[in-house]
XYZ file of C-alpha atoms in Angstrom:
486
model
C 144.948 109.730 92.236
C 145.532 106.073 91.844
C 144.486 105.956 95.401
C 141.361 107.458 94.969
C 141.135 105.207 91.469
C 141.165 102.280 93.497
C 138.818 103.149 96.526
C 136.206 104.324 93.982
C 135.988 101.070 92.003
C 135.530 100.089 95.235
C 131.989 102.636 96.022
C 130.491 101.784 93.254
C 131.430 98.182 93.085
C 129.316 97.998 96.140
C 126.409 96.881 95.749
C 124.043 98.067 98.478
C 121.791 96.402 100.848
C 119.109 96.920 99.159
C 119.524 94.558 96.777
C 118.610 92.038 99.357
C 116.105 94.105 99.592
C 114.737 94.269 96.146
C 115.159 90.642 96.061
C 112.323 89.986 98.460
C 110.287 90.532 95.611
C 111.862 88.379 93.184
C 110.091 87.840 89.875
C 111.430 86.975 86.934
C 113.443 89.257 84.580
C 116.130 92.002 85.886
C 115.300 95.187 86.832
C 118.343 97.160 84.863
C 117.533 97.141 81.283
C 117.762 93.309 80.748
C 114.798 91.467 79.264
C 112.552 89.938 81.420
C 110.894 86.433 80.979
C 107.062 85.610 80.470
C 106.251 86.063 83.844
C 102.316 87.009 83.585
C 101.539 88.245 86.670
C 103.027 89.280 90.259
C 104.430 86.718 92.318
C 104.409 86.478 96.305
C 107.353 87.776 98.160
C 110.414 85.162 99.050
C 111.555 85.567 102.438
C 114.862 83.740 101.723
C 116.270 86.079 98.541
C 116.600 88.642 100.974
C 118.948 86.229 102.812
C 120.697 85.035 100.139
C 121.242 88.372 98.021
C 121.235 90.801 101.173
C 125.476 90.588 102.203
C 126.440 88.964 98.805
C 125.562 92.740 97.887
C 127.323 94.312 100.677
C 130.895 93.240 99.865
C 131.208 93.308 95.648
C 134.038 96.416 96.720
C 136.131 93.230 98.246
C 136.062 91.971 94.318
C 135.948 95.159 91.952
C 139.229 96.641 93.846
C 140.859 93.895 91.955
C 139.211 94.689 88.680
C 140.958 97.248 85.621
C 140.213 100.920 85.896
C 136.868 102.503 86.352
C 135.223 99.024 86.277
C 134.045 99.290 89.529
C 131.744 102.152 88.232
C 130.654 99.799 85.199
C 130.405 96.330 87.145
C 127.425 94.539 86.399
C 127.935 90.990 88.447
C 124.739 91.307 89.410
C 121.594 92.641 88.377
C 121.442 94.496 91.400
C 123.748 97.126 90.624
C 124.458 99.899 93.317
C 121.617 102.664 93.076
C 122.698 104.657 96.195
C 124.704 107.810 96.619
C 129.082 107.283 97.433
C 128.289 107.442 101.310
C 126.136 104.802 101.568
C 128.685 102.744 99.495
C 131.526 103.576 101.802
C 129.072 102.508 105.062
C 128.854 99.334 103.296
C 132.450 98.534 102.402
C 133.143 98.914 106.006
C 130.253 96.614 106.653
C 131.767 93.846 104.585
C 134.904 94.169 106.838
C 132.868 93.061 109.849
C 130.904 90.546 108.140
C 134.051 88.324 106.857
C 133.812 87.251 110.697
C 130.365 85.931 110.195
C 130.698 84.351 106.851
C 133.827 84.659 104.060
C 131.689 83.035 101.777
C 128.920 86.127 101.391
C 131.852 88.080 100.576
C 132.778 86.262 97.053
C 130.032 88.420 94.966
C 129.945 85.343 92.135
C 128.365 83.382 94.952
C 125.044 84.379 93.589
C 121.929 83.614 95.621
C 123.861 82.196 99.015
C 122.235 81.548 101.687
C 123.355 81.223 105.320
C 122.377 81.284 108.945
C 125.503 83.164 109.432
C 124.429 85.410 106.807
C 120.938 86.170 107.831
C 122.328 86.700 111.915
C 124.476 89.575 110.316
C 122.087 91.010 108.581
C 120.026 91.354 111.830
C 122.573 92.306 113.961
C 123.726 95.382 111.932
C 120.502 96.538 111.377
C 120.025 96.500 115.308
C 123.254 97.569 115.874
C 122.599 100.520 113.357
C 119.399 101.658 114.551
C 121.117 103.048 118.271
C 121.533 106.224 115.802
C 117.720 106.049 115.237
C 116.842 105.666 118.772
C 118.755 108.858 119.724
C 117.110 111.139 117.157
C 113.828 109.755 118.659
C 114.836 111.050 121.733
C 116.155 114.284 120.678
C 112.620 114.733 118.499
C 110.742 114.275 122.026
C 113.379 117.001 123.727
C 111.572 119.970 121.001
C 107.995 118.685 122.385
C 106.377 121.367 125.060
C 105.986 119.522 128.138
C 104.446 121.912 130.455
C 100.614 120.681 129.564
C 100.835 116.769 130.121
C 98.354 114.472 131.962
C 99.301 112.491 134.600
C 99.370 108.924 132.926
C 102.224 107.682 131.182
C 99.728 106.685 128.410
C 98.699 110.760 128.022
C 102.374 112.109 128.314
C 102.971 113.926 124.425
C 106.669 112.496 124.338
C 105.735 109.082 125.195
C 102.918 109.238 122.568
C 105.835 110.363 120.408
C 108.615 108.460 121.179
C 106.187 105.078 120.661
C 104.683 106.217 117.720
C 108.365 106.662 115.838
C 110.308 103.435 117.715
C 107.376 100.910 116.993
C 106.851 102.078 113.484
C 105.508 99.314 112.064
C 106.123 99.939 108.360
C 109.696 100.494 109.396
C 110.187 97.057 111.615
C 109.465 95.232 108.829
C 110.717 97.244 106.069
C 114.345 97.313 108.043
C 114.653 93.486 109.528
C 113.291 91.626 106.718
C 114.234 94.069 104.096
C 117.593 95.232 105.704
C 118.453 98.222 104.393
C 118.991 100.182 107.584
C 116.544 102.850 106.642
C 116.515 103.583 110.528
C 120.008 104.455 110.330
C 118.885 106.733 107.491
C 115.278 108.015 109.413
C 117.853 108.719 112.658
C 119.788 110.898 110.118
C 117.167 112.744 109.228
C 114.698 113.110 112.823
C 117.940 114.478 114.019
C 118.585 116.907 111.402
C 114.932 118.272 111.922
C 115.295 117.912 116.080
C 118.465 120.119 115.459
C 116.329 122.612 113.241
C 113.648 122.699 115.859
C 116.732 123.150 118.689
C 118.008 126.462 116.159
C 121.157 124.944 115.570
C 120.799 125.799 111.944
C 123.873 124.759 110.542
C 124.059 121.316 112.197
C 120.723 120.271 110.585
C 122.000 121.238 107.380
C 125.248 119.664 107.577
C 123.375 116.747 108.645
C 120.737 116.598 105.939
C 123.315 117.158 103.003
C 124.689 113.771 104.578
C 121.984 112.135 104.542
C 121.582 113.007 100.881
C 124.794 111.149 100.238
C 123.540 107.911 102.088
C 120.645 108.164 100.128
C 119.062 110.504 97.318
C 115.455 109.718 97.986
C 115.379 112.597 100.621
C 115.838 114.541 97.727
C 111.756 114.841 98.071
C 111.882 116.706 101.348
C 115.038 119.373 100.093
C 112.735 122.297 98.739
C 111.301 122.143 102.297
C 114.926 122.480 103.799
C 116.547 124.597 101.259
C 113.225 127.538 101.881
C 112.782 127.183 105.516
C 116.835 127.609 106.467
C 116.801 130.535 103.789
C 113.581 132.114 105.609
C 114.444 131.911 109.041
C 117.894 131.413 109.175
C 119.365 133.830 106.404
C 116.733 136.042 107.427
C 117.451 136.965 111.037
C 114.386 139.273 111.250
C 110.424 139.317 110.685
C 108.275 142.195 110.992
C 105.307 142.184 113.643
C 103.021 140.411 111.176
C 104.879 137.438 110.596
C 106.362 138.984 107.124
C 110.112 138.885 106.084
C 111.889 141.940 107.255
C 114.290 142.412 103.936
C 116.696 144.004 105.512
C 117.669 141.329 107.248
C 119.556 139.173 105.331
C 122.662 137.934 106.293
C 124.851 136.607 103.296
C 127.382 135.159 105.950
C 124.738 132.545 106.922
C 124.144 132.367 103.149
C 127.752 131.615 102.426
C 128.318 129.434 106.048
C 125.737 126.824 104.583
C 126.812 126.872 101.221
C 129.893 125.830 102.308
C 128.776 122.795 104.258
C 126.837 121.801 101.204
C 129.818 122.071 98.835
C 132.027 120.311 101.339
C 130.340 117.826 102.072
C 129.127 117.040 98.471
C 132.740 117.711 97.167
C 133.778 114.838 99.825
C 131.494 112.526 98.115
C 131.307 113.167 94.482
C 134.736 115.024 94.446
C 136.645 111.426 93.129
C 134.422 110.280 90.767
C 134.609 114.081 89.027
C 138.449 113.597 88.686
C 137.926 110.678 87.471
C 135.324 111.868 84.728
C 132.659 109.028 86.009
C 129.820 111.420 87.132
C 127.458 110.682 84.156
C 127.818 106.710 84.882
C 127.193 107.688 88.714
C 123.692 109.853 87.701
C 122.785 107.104 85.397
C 122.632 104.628 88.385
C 120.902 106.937 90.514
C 118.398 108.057 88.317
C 117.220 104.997 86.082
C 114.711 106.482 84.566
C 114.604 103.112 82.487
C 113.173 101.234 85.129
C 109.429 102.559 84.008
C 106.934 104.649 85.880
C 105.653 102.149 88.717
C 107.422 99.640 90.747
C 106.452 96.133 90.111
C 103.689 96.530 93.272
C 102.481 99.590 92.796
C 102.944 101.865 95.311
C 99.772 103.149 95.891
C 99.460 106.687 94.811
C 98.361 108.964 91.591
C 99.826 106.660 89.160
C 98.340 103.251 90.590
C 94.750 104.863 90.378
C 95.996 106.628 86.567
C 97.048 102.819 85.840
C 93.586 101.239 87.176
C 91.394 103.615 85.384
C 93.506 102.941 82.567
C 93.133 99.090 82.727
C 89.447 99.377 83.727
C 88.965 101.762 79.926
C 91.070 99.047 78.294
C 88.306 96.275 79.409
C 85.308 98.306 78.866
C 86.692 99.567 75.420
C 87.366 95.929 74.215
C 83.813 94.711 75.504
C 82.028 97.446 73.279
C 84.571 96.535 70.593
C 86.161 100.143 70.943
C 89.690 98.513 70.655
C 91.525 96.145 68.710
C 93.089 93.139 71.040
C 95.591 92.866 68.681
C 97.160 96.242 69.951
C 96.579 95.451 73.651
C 99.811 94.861 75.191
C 99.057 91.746 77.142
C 99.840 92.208 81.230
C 102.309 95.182 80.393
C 101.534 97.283 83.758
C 100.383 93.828 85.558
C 103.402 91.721 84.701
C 105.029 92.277 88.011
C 108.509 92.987 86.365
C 110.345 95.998 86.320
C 110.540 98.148 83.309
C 108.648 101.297 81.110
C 105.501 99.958 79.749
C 102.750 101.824 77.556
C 99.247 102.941 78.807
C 96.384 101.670 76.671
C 93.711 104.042 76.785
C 95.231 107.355 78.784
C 98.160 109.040 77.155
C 101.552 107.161 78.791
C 103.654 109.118 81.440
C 106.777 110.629 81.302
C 109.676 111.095 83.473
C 109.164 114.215 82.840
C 105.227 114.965 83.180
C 106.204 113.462 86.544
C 108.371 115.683 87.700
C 106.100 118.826 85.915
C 103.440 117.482 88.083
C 105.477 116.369 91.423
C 106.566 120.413 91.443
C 103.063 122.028 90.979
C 101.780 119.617 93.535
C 104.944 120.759 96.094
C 104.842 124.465 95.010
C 101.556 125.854 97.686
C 103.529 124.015 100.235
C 106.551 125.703 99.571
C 104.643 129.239 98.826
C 102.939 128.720 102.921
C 106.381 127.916 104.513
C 107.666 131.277 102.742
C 105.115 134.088 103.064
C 102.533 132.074 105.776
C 105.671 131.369 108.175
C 104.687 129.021 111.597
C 107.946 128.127 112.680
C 109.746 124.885 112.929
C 105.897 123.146 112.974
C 105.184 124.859 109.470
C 108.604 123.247 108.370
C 107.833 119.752 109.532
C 104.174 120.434 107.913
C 105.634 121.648 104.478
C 108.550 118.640 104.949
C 105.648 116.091 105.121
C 103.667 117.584 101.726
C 106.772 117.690 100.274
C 107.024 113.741 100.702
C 103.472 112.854 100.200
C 103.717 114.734 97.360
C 106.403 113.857 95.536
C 105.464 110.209 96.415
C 101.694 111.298 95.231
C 103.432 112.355 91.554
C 107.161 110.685 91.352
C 108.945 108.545 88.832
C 109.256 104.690 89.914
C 108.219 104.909 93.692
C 108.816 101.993 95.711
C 105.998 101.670 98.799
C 108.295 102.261 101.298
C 108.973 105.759 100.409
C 105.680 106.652 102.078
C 107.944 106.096 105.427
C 109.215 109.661 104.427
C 106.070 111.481 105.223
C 104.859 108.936 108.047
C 107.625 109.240 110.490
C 107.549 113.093 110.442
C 103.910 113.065 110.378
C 103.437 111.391 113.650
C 103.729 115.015 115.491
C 101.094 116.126 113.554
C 97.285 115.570 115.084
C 95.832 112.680 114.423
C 93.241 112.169 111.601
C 90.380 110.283 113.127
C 86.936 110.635 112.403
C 83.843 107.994 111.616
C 84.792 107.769 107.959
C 88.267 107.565 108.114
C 88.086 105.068 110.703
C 84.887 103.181 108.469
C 88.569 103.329 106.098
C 90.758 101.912 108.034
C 88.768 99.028 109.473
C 87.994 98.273 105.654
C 92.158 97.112 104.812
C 90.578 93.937 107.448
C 87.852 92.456 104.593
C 90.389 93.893 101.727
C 92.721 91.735 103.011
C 90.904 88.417 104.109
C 89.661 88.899 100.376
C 93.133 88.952 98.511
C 94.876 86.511 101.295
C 92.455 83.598 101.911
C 89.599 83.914 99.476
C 91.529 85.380 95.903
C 93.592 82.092 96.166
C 90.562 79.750 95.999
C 89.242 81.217 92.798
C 89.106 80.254 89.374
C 90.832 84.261 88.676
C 94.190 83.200 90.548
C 95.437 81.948 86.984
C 93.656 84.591 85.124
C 94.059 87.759 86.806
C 97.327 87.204 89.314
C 97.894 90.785 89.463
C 94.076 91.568 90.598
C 94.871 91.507 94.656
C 98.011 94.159 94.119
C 96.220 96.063 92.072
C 93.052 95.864 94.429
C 95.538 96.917 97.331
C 97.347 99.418 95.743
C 94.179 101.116 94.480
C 92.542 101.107 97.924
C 95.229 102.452 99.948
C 95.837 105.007 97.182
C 92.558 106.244 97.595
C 93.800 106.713 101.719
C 96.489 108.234 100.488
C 94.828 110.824 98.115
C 92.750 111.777 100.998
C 95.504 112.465 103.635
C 97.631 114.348 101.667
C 94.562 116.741 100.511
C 92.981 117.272 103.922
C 97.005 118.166 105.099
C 97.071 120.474 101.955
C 94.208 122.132 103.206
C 94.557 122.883 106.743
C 98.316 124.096 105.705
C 96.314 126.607 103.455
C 94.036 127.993 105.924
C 96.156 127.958 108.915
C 97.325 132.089 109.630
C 100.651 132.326 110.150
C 102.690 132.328 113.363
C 101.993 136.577 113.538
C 98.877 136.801 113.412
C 97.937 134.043 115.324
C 99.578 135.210 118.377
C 98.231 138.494 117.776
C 94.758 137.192 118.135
């Protein structure tokens, strides 16, 4: 027991990598219940903070093993406390072993904001290093792909198309070597748990996805579409001609076989903390629900066109004298700090209306991939809707959650046509707008917020449009039966 005492003081000491990452948007104020300062409006990322905050934050475990019992689950050296599951706080204790070679001085945690060459080649170098795992599920993924009706150039060839589509991810270069929080690593955990799903080697895609949930509990999105489709056609050994589920089928060894690779596996991770009655503090960091109900750039979904329309009412309702100024919050959603804020106009969101409305919006997904059943492509379908939708709907979503339903959407077809290309060449003027014109204006000091919130709003609207047309062709697609019957 003491053992385990010390090692997890040690986990959750941790602090992860993303903390560096986080820190690329530095504002002012903290982003865990502290007050913020009178910052007015969203500032421009800083390159360096992810330098100096990124390995700082890897290594805190090399300080809170010397610190009294169960502080390491109640450290707060930093305002970047540890927000990830126990795995991903083990990967980076043994992280912080390698990077004493590169620098000792990242590893004293009170070293706040250090910055180093050293540092930053680390950083890099384990994020390449890490990503091997990535490349190998890419080339697993392109292994499930019928090759037997390819052209002849390279350029036409489906596993090519594939392969380059996933490895030169834009969104994820950038997201994982300026960021550095080796979501590759994580996106190689989970391509490879859905090749091995698409392979029928059932249990190693769960035991692999239950993993991954322990690295990191944003794939908690995608686990309805997991949890149906291995109880469908997996505990089910049998359909009937139509496509229907043959009843009789069910096996409850299967049932019992991957019930026991969750348990393990989550017993593995969670097990010491239970003993050492710290679960609560361990929920409270991974759900802080405190943090309020948009990042501080809105990611652009439901909520950042809910908070524009609200804004927009504000304005209109103060110009026709519908409102009193004096009960205006001033820059509340806008202020580009991190924290729960009150809606003006529209009725403010809950954690839970959120999560009401994140499981009606997953629900017809879930209803296709059970009684409209098209194999592993309906799973990868009803994966992606899952992840749309839960970023569509969910509490406090960063941007770069929409890599959940990208990288598994690239095997779907592509969504091309004059308007959505009219769209897309639209982000060009939207951009030369908020980058080299917005500056120039007499609104930079007024309205600082106004190119985040034009961005956001935009690319919502994208967004909104993507995940509907999926929703729909999901809907009317016939399941795998009847399709082969006709």
């Amino acid at each position: 027991m003491a053992l385990w005492q010390e090692r997890s003081q040690s986990i959750l000491g941790t602090q992860s990598a993303s903390c560096g990452c986080r820190a690329l948007k530095k504002r002012s104020g903290t982003g865990w219940g502290a007050q913020g300062t009178d910052n007015k409006g969203f500032r421009r990322p800083q390159l360096d903070c992810c330098v100096k905050n990124g390995c700082r934050a890897k290594t805190e475990s090399v300080e809170t093993k010397k610190q009294p019992s169960n502080g390491g689950v109640y450290t707060a050296t930093s305002e970047w406390t540890l927000d990830y599951p126990p795995f991903f706080a083990w990967f980076e204790y043994i992280l912080s072993h390698v990077a004493k070679y590169f620098d000792q001085e990242m590893l004293n945690v009170r070293n706040l904001n250090y910055s180093s060459s050293r540092t930053l080649l680390f950083q890099r170098f384990s994020v390449i290093f890490m990503d091997v795992l990535f490349v190998y599920a890419v080339h697993e993924c392109c292994k499930c792909i019928d090759g037997k009706k390819v052209g002849k150039e390279l350029t036409e060839k489906p596993k090519f198309i594939l392969s380059v589509l996933l490895l030169w991810n834009f969104g994820l270069l950038i997201v994982d070597h300026i960021h550095f929080q080796y979501n590759g690593f994580l996106f190689g955990l989970m391509l490879l748990s859905i090749a091995r799903l698409f392979q029928k080697r059932h249990m190693e895609g769960a035991f692999l996805f239950a993993v991954l949930l322990h690295f990191k509990h944003i794939y908690l999105y995608v686990a309805p579409a997991y949890g149906v489709y291995l109880l469908r056609s997996y505990c089910f050994t049998a359909n009937k001609p139509d496509g229907s589920i043959r009843w009789n089928s069910f096996s409850f060894v299967r049932v019992i076989s991957l019930g026991l690779v969750v348990f393990l596996v989550s017993a593995l991770s969670l097990g010491p903390f239970l003993a050492l009655n710290q679960l609560p503090q361990v929920f409270s960091r991974l759900f802080p629900f405190k943090r309020g109900l948009c990042h501080a750039y809105w990611a652009p979904n439901f909520w950042a066109l809910y908070n524009a329309l609200d804004k927009v009412l504000s304005v209109i309702g103060l110009k026709l004298k519908f409102l009193d100024p004096n009960n205006i919050p001033k820059a509340s959603m806008t202020s580009g700090l991190v924290q729960q804020f009150q809606h003006t106009v529209l009725p403010s969101v809950t954690p839970l209306a959120t999560l009401i409305c994140t499981l009606i919006a997953i629900l017809p997904s879930i209803f296709c991939l059970w009684f409209k059943p098209q194999g592993p492509r309906g799973f990868l379908r009803c994966l992606t809707l899952c992840a749309l939708s839960s970023f569509m709907f969910g509490w406090h979503v960063h941007e770069k959650a929409i890599l959940l339903a990208i990288l598994p959407m690239r095997k779907e077809k592509p969504l091309f046509n004059w308007m959505e290309t009219f769209y897309l060449l639209g982000l060009g003027p939207l951009e030369v707008c908020c980058e080299f014109v917005f500056p120039f204006t007499s609104w930079k000091v007024k309205y600082p917020f106004l190119p985040l919130l034009l961005t956001s709003v935009y690319c919502a609207v994208g967004i909104t449009y993507a995940w509907l047309k999926l929703y729909v062709s999901v809907l009317i697609d016939p399941p795998v039966g009847k399709t082969k019957k006709q």
